[in-house]
mmCIF file of C-alpha atoms and ligand atoms in Angstrom:
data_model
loop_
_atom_site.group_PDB
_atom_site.id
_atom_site.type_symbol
_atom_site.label_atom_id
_atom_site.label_comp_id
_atom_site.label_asym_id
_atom_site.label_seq_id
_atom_site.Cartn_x
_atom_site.Cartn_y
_atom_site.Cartn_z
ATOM 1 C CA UNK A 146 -0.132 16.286 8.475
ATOM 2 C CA UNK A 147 -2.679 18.429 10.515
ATOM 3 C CA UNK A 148 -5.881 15.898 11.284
ATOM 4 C CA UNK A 149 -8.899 16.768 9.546
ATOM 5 C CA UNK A 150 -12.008 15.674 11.455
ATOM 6 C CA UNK A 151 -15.593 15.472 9.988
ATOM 7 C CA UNK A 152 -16.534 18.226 11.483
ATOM 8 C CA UNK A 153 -15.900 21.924 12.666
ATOM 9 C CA UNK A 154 -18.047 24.035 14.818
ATOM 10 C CA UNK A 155 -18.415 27.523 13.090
ATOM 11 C CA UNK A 156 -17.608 30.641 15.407
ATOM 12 C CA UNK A 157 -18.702 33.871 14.823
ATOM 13 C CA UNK A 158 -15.848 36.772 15.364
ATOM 14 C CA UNK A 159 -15.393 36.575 18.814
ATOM 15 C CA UNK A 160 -15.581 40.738 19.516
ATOM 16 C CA UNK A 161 -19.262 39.841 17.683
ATOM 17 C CA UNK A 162 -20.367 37.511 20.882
ATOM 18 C CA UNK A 163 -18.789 39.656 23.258
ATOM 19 C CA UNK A 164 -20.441 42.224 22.130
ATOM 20 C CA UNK A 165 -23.975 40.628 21.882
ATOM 21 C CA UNK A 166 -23.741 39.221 25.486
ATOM 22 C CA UNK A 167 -22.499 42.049 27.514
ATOM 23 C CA UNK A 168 -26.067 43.605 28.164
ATOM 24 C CA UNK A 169 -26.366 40.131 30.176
ATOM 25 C CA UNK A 170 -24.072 41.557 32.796
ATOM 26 C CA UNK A 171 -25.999 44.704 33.171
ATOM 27 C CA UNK A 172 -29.641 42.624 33.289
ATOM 28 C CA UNK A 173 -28.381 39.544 35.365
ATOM 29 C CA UNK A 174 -31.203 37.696 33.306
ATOM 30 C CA UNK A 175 -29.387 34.358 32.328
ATOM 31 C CA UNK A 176 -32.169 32.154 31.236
ATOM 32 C CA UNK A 177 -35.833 31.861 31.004
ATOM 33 C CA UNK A 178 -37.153 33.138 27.744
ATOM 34 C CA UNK A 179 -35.254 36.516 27.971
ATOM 35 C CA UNK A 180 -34.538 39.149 25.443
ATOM 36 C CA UNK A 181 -31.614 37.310 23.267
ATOM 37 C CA UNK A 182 -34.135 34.373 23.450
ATOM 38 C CA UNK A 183 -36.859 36.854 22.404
ATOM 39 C CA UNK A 184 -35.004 38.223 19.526
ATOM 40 C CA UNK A 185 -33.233 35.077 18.104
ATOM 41 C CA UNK A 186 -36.996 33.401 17.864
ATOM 42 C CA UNK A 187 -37.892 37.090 15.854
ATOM 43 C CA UNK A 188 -35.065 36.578 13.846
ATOM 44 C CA UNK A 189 -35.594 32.388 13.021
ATOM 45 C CA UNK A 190 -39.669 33.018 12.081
ATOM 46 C CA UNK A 191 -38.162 35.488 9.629
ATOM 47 C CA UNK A 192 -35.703 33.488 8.508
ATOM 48 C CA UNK A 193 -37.696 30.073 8.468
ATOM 49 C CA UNK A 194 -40.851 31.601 7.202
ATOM 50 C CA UNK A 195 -43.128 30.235 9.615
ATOM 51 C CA UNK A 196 -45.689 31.707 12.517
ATOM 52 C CA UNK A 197 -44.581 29.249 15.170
ATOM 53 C CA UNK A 198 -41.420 28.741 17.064
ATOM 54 C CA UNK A 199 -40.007 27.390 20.507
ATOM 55 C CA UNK A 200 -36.525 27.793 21.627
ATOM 56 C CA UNK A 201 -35.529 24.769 23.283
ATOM 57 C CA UNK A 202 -31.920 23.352 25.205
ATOM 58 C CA UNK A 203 -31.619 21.281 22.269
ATOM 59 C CA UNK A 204 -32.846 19.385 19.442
ATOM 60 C CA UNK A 205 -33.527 16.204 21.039
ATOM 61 C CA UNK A 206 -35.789 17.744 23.804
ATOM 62 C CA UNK A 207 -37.311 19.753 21.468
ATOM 63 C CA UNK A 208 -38.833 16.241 19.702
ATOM 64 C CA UNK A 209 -39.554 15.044 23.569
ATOM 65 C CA UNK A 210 -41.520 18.556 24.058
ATOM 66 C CA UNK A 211 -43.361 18.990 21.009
ATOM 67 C CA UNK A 212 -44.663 14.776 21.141
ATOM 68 C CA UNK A 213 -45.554 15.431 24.227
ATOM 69 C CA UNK A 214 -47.854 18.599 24.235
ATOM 70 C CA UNK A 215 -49.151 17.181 21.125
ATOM 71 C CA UNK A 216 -50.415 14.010 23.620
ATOM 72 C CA UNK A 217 -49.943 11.359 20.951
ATOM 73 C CA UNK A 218 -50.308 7.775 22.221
ATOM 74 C CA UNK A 219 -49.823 4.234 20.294
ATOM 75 C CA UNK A 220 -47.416 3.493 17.883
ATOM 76 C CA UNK A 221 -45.142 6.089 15.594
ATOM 77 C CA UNK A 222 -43.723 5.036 12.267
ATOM 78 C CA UNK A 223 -40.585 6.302 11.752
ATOM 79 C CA UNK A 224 -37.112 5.088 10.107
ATOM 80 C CA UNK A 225 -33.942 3.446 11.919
ATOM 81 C CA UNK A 226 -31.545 5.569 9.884
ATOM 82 C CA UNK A 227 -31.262 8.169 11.682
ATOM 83 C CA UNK A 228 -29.504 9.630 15.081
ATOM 84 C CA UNK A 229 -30.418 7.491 18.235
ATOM 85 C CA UNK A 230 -31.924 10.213 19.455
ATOM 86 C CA UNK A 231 -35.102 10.169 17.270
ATOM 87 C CA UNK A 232 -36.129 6.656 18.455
ATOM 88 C CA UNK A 233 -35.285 7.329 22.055
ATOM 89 C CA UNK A 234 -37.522 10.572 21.740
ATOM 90 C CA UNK A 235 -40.793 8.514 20.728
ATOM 91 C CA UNK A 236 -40.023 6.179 23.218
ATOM 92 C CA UNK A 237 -39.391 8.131 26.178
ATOM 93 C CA UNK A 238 -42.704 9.771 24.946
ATOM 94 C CA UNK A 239 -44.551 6.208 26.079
ATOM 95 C CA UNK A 240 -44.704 5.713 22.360
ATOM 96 C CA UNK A 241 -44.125 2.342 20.086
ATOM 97 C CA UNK A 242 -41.672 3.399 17.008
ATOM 98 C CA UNK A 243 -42.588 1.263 14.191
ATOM 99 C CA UNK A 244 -39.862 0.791 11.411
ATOM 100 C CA UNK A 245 -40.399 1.830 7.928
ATOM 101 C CA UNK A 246 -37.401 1.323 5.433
ATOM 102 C CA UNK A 247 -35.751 3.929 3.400
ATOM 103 C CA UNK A 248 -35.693 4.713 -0.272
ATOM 104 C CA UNK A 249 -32.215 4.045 -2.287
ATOM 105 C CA UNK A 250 -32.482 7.370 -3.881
ATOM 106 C CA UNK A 251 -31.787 9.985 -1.092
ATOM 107 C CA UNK A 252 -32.110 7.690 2.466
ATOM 108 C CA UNK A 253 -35.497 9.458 3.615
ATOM 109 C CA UNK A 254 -38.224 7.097 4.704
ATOM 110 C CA UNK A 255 -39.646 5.027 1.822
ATOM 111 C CA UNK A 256 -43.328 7.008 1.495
ATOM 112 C CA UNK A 257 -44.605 3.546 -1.390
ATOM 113 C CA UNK A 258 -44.233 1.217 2.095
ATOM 114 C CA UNK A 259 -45.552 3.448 5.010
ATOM 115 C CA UNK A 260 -49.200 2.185 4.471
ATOM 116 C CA UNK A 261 -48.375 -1.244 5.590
ATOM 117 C CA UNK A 262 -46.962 -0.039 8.526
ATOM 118 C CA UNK A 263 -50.388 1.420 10.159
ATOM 119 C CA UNK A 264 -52.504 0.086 12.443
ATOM 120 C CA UNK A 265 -55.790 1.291 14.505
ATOM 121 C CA UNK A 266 -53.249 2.139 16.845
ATOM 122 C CA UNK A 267 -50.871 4.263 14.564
ATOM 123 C CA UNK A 268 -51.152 7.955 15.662
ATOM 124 C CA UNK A 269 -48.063 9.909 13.999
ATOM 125 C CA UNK A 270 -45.557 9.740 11.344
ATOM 126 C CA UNK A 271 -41.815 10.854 12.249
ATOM 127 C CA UNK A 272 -40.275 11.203 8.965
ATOM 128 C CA UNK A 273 -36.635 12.290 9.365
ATOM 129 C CA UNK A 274 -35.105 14.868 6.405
ATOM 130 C CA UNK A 275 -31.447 12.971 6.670
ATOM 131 C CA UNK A 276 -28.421 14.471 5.555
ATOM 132 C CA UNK A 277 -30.873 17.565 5.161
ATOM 133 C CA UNK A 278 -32.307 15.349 1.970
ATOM 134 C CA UNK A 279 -36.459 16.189 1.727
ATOM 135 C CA UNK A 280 -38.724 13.814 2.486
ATOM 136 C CA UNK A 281 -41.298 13.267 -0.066
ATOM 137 C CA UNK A 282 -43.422 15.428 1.511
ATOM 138 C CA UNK A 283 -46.320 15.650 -1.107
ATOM 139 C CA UNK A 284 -46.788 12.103 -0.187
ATOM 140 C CA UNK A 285 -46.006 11.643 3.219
ATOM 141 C CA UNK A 286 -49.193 14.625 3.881
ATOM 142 C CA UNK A 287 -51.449 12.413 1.258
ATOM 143 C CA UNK A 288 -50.659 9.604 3.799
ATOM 144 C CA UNK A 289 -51.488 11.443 6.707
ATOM 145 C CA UNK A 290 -54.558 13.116 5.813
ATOM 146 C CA UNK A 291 -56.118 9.153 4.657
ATOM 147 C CA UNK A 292 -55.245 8.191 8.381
ATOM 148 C CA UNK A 293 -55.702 10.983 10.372
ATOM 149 C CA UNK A 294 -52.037 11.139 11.671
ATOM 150 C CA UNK A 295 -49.990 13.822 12.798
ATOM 151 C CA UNK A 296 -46.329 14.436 10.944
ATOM 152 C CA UNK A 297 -43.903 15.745 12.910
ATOM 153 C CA UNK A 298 -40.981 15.846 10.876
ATOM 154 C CA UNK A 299 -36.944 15.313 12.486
ATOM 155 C CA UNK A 300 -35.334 18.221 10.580
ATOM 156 C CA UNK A 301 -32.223 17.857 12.844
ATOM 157 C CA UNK A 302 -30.184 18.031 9.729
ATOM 158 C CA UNK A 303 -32.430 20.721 7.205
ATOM 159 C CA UNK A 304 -31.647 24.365 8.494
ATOM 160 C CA UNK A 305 -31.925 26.546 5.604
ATOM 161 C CA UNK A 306 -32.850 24.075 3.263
ATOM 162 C CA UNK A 307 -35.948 24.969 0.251
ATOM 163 C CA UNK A 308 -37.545 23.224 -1.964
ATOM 164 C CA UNK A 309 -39.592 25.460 -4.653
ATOM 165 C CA UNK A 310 -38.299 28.158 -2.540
ATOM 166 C CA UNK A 311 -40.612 27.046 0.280
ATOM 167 C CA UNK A 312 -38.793 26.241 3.575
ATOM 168 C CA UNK A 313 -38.534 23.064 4.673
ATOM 169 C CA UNK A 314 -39.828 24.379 8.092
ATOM 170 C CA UNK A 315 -43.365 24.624 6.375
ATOM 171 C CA UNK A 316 -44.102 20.931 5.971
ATOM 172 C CA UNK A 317 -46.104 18.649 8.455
ATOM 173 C CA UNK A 318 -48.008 19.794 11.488
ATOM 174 C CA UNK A 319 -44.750 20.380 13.043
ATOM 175 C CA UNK A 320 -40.374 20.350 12.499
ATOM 176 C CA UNK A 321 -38.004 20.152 15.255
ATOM 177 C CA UNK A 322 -34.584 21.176 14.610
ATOM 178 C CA UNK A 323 -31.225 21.085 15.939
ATOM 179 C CA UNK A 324 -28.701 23.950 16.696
ATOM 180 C CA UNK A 325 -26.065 21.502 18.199
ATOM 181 C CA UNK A 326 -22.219 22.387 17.286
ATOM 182 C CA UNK A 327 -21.961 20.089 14.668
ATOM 183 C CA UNK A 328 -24.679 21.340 12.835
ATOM 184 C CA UNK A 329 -24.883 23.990 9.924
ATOM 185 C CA UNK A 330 -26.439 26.111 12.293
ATOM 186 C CA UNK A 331 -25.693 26.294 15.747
ATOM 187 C CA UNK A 332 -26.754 28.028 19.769
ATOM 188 C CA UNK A 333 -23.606 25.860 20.845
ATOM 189 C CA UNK A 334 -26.306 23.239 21.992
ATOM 190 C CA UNK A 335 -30.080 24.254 20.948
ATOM 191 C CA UNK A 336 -32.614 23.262 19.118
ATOM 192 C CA UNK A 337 -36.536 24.360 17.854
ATOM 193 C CA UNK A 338 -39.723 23.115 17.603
ATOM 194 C CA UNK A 339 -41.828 24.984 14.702
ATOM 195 C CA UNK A 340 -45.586 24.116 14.663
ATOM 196 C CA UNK A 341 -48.437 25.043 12.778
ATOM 197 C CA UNK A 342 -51.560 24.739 15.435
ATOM 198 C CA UNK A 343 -51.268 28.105 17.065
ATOM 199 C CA UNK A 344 -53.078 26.481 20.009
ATOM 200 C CA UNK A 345 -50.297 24.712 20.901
ATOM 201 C CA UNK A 346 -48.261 27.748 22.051
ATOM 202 C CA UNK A 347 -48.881 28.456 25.845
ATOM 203 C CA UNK A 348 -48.725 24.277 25.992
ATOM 204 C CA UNK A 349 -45.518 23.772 24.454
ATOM 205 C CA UNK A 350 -44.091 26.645 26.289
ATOM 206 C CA UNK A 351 -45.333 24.958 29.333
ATOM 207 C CA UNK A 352 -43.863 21.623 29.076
ATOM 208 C CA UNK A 353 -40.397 22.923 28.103
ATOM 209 C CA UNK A 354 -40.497 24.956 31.740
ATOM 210 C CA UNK A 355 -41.760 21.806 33.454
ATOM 211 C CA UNK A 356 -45.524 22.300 33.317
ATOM 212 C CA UNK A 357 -45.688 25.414 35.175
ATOM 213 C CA UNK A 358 -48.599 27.565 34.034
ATOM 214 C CA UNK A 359 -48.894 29.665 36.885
ATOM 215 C CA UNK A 360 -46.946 31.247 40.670
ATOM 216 C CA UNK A 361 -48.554 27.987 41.876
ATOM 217 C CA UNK A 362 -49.995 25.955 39.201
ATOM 218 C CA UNK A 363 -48.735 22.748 37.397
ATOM 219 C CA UNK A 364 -51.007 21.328 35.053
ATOM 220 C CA UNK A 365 -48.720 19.383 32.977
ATOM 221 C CA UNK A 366 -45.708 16.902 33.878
ATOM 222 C CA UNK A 367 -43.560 18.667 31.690
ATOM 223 C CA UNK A 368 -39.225 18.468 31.494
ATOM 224 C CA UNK A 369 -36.806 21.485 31.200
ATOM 225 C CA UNK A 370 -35.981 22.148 27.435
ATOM 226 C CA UNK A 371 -34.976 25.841 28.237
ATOM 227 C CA UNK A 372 -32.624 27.771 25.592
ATOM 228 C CA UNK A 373 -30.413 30.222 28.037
ATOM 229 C CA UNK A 374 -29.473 33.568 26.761
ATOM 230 C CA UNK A 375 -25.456 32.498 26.025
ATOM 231 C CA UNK A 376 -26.780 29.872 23.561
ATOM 232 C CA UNK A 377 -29.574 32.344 21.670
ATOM 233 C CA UNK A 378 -26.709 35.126 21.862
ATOM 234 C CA UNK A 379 -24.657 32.518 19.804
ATOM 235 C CA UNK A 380 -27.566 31.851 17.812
ATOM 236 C CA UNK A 381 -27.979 35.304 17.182
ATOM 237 C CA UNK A 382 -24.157 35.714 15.781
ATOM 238 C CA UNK A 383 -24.305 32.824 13.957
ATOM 239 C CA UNK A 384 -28.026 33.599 12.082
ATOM 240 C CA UNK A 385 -26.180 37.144 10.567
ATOM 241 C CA UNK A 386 -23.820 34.989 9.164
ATOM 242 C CA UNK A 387 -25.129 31.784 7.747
ATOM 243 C CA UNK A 388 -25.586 32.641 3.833
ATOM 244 C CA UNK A 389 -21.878 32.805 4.163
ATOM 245 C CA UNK A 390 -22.166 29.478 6.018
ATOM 246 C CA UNK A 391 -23.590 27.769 3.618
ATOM 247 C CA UNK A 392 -21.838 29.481 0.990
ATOM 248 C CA UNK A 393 -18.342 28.594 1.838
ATOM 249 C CA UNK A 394 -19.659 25.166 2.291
ATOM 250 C CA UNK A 395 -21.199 24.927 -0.794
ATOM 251 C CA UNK A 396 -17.874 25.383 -2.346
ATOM 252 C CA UNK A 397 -16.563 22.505 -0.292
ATOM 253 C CA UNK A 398 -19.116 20.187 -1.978
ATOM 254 C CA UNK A 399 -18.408 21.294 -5.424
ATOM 255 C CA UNK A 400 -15.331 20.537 -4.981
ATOM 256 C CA UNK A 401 -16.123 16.894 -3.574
ATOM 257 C CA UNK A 402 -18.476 16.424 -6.790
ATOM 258 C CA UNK A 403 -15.411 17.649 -9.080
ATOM 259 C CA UNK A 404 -13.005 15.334 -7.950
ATOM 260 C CA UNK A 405 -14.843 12.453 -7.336
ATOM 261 C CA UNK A 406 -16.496 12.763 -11.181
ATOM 262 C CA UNK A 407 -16.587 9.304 -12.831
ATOM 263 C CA UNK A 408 -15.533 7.590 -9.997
ATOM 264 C CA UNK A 409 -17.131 3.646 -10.561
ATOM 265 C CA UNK A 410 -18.358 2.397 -7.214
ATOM 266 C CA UNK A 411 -18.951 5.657 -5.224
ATOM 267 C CA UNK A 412 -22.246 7.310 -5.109
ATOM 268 C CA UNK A 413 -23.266 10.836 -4.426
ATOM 269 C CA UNK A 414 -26.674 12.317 -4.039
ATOM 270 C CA UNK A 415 -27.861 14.389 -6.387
ATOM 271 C CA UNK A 416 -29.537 17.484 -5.444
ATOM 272 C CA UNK A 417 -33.267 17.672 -7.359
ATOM 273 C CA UNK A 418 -33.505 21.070 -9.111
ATOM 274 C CA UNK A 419 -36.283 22.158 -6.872
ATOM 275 C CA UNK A 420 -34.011 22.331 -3.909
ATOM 276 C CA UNK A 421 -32.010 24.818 -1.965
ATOM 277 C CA UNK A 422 -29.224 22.577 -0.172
ATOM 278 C CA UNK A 423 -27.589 23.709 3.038
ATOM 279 C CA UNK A 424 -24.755 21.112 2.506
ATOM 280 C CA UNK A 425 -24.656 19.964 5.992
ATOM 281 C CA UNK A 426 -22.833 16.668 4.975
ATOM 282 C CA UNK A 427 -20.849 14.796 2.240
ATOM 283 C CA UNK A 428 -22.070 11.429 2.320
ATOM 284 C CA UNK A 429 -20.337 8.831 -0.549
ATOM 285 C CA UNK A 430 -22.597 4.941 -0.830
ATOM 286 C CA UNK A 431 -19.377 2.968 -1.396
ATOM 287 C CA UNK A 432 -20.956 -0.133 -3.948
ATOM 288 C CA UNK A 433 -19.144 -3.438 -3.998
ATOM 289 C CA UNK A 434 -18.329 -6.420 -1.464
ATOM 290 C CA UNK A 435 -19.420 -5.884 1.894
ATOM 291 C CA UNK A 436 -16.177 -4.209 4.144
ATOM 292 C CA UNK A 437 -15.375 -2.204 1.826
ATOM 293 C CA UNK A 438 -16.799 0.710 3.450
ATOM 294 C CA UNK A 439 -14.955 -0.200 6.888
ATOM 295 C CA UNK A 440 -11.279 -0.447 4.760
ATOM 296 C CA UNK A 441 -11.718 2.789 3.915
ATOM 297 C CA UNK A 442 -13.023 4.145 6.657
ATOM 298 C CA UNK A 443 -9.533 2.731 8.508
ATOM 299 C CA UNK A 444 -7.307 3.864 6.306
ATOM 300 C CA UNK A 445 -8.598 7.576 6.070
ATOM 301 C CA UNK A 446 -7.862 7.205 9.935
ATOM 302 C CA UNK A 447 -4.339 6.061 9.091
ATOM 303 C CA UNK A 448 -3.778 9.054 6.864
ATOM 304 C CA UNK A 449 -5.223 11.360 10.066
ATOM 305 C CA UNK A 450 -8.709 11.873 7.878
ATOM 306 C CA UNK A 451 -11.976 10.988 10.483
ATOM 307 C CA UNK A 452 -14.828 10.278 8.590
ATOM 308 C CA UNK A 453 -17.817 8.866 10.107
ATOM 309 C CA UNK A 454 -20.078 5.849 9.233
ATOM 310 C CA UNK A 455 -22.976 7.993 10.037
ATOM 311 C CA UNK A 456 -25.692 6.382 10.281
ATOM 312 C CA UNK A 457 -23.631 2.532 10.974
ATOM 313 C CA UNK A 458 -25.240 0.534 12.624
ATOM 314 C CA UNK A 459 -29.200 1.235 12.088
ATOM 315 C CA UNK A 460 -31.023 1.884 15.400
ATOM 316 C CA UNK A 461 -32.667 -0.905 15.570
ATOM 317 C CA UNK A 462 -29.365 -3.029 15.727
ATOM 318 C CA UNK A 463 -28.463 -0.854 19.067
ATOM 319 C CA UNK A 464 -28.085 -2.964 22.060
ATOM 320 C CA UNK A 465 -31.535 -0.962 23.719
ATOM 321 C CA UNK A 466 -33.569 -2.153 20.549
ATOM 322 C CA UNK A 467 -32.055 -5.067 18.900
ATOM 323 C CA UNK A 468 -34.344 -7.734 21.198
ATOM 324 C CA UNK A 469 -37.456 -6.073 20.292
ATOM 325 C CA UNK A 470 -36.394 -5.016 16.034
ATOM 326 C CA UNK A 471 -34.907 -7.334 13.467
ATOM 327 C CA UNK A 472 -32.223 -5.111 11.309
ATOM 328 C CA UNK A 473 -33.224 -7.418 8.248
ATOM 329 C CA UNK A 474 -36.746 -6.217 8.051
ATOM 330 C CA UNK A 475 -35.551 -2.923 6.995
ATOM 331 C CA UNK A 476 -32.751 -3.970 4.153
ATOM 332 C CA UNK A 477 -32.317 -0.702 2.770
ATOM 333 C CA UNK A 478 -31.865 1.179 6.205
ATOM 334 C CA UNK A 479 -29.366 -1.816 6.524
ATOM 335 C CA UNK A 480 -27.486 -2.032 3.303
ATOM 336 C CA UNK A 481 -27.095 1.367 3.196
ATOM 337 C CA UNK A 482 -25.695 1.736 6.995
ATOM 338 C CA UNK A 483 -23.073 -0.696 5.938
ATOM 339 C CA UNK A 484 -21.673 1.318 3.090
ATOM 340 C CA UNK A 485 -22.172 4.844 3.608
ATOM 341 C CA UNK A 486 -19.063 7.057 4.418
ATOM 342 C CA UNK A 487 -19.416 10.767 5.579
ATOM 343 C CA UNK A 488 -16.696 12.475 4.168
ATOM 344 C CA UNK A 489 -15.127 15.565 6.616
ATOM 345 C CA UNK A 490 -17.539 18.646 5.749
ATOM 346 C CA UNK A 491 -17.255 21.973 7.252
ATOM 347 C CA UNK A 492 -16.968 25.895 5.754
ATOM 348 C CA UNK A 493 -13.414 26.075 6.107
ATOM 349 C CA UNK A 494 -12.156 23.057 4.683
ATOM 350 C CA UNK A 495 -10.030 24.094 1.952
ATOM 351 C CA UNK A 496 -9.868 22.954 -1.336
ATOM 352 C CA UNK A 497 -6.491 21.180 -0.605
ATOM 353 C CA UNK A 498 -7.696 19.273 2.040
ATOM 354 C CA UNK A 499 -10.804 18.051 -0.211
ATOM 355 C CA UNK A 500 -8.485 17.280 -3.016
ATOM 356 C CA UNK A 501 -5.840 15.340 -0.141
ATOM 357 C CA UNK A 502 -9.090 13.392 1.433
ATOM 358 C CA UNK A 503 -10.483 12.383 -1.926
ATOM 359 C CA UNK A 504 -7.286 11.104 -3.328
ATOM 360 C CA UNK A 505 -6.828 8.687 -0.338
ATOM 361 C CA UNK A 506 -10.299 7.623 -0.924
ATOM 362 C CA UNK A 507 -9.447 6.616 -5.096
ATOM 363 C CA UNK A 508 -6.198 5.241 -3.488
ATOM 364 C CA UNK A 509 -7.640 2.725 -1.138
ATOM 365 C CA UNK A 510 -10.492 1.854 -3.546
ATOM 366 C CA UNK A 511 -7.737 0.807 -5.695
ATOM 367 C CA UNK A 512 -5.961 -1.477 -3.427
HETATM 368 C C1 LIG B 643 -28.404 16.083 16.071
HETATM 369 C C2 LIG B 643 -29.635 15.277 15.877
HETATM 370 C C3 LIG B 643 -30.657 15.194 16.836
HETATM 371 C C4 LIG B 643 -30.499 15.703 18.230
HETATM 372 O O1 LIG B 643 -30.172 17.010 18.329
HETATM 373 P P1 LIG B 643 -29.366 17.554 19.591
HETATM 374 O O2 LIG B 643 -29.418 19.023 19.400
HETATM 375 O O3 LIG B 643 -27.980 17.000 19.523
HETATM 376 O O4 LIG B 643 -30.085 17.117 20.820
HETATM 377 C C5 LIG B 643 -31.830 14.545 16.500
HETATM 378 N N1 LIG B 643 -31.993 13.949 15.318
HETATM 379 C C6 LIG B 643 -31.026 13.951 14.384
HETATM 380 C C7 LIG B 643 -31.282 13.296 13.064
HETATM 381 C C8 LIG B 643 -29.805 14.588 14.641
HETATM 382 O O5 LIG B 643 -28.821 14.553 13.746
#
């Protein structure tokens, strides 16, 4: 039996990237907001429906960029389910994350507790879509506008996802995203920052070149968060095909829903109405006695399935945080880190596979 892994990079045809980076031979022009770079941020306002866009290396530096050109300072509530890399953003921004909990419902931040949370010192809100779930965004803005804070949302996971056909891009005062491998859409490594103060522009662009404004001018102490032409030719590939994308792996999670149907103990989002899912992930809440989760996760591996426990353990249990954050103040975050599975999702898993991996899981839940 072939290992199935949780996740598979999507390639365009490979003539198609040939192709689209040969003019790179004749220009010699690599990097450094060039014309593949140009075009793929044409083609992503179009497709994102918004006015704003950086390119950046990748989706981490793009949250590291866009905090810091929007020169936020104090303390940044946020949740610990997410990737590290949202936590280590604020902080490597000089900024205090704050924990919020999460909501049972869909694993987003918990919008009836933020208020607690602020403090004369509270400046921004870094609400992260997870799993490509939507924030309660009607609330999180009520929030914000009360307190005069800035949201920047992590939308790491929500490429192409809608609510009320709006895109998700369109909420907050800005979005960063990632275009990593594993994600549903991806430069190879990449990410973007999309942002609604026009203003921002020449500074954002600034700090992700380190600060340079000028032939011999600094003026900010900015990092290097530049998307080279390679990755934005992949970017470009991958953009003309990603209704198919999502397509294909919408399929894949109907068929999840399907077999798993009436299954006691496992539970499955449910996507509201109002939204346009991009089906970046399968994630099951295994219910009953703690370890569980872990037994199944091991014995997927012994039938050559990887899963992930994705997001196990919370951030604020990693060794970096765990002196300064208490993992029981956020019980949610922490209950549901201990029995959430992702479940292998990609386009071309087939409908075997789905049907082989869901099987084990009944199996082992049996046991
Ligand atoms: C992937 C991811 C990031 C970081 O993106 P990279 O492109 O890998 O740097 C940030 N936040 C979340 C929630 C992610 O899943």
């Amino acid at each position: 039996m072939e290992k199935i892994l949780v996740t598979r990079s999507s390639m365009p045809p490979m003539e198609e990237y040939v192709e689209e980076i040969k003019d790179l031979w004749e220009s010699h022009w690599l990097t450094n907001m060039g014309v593949k770079h140009q075009r793929l941020e044409g083609m992503l306002k179009a497709y994102m429906q918004v006015k704003n866009i950086a390119l950046c290396v990748n989706g981490h530096m793009s949250l590291e960029t866009i905090l810091s050109a929007m020169e936020l300072k104090g303390e940044v509530i946020t949740t610990p389910f997410t990737f590290v890399s949202t936590v280590n953003a604020i902080v490597r921004c000089g900024l205090k994350p704050v924990f919020c909990d999460i909501n049972e419902k869909d694993y987003t931040i918990d919008t009836a507790q933020i208020e607690r949370f602020i403090t004369p010192n509270t400046t921004a809100i870094v609400p992260v879509h997870v799993y490509g779930h939507i924030c309660n965004n009607e609330e999180i803005m009520r929030i914000a506008r009360k307190y005069n804070l800035k949201i920047i949302y992590d939308a790491a996971h929500a490429f192409g996802v809608y609510e009320d056909g709006k895109s998700v891009a369109a909420y907050g005062d800005a979005s960063i995203f990632s275009f990593h491998a594993t994600k549903v859409f991806h430069t190879i490594e990449g990410g973007a920052i999309v942002y609604n103060d026009t203003g921002l522009k020449d500074r954002i662009n600034n700090i992700k070149n380190f600060g340079i404004t000028g032939e011999e001018s600094v003026e900010y102490i900015g990092g290097n968060a530049k998307m080279n032409e390679f990755q934005a030719a992949m970017g470009i590939c991958n953009l003309r095909h990603i209704d198919e994308e999502i397509g294909k792996r919408q399929k894949v999670y109907e068929e999840y829903l399907r077999c798993l149907d009436g299954v006691d103990d496992i539970v499955v989002w449910k996507i509201p109405d109002t939204v346009k899912y991009n089906y970046a992930y399968f994630p099951i809440l295994i219910k009953g006695k703690k370890g569980i989760r872990d037994k199944v996760y091991d014995s997927l591996k012994n039938n050559n399935i990887f899963s992930r426990k994705y997001f196990y353990p919370i951030v604020s249990a990693y060794d970096c945080y765990k002196d300064i954050y208490h993992v029981e103040d956020t019980p949610v975050a922490q209950y549901v880190s201990e029995h959430i599975l992702t479940l292998p999702m990609y386009a071309d898993l087939t409908v075997e596979q789905v049907r082989y991996i869901t099987e084990s899981v009944k199996c082992i839940m049996k046991l």
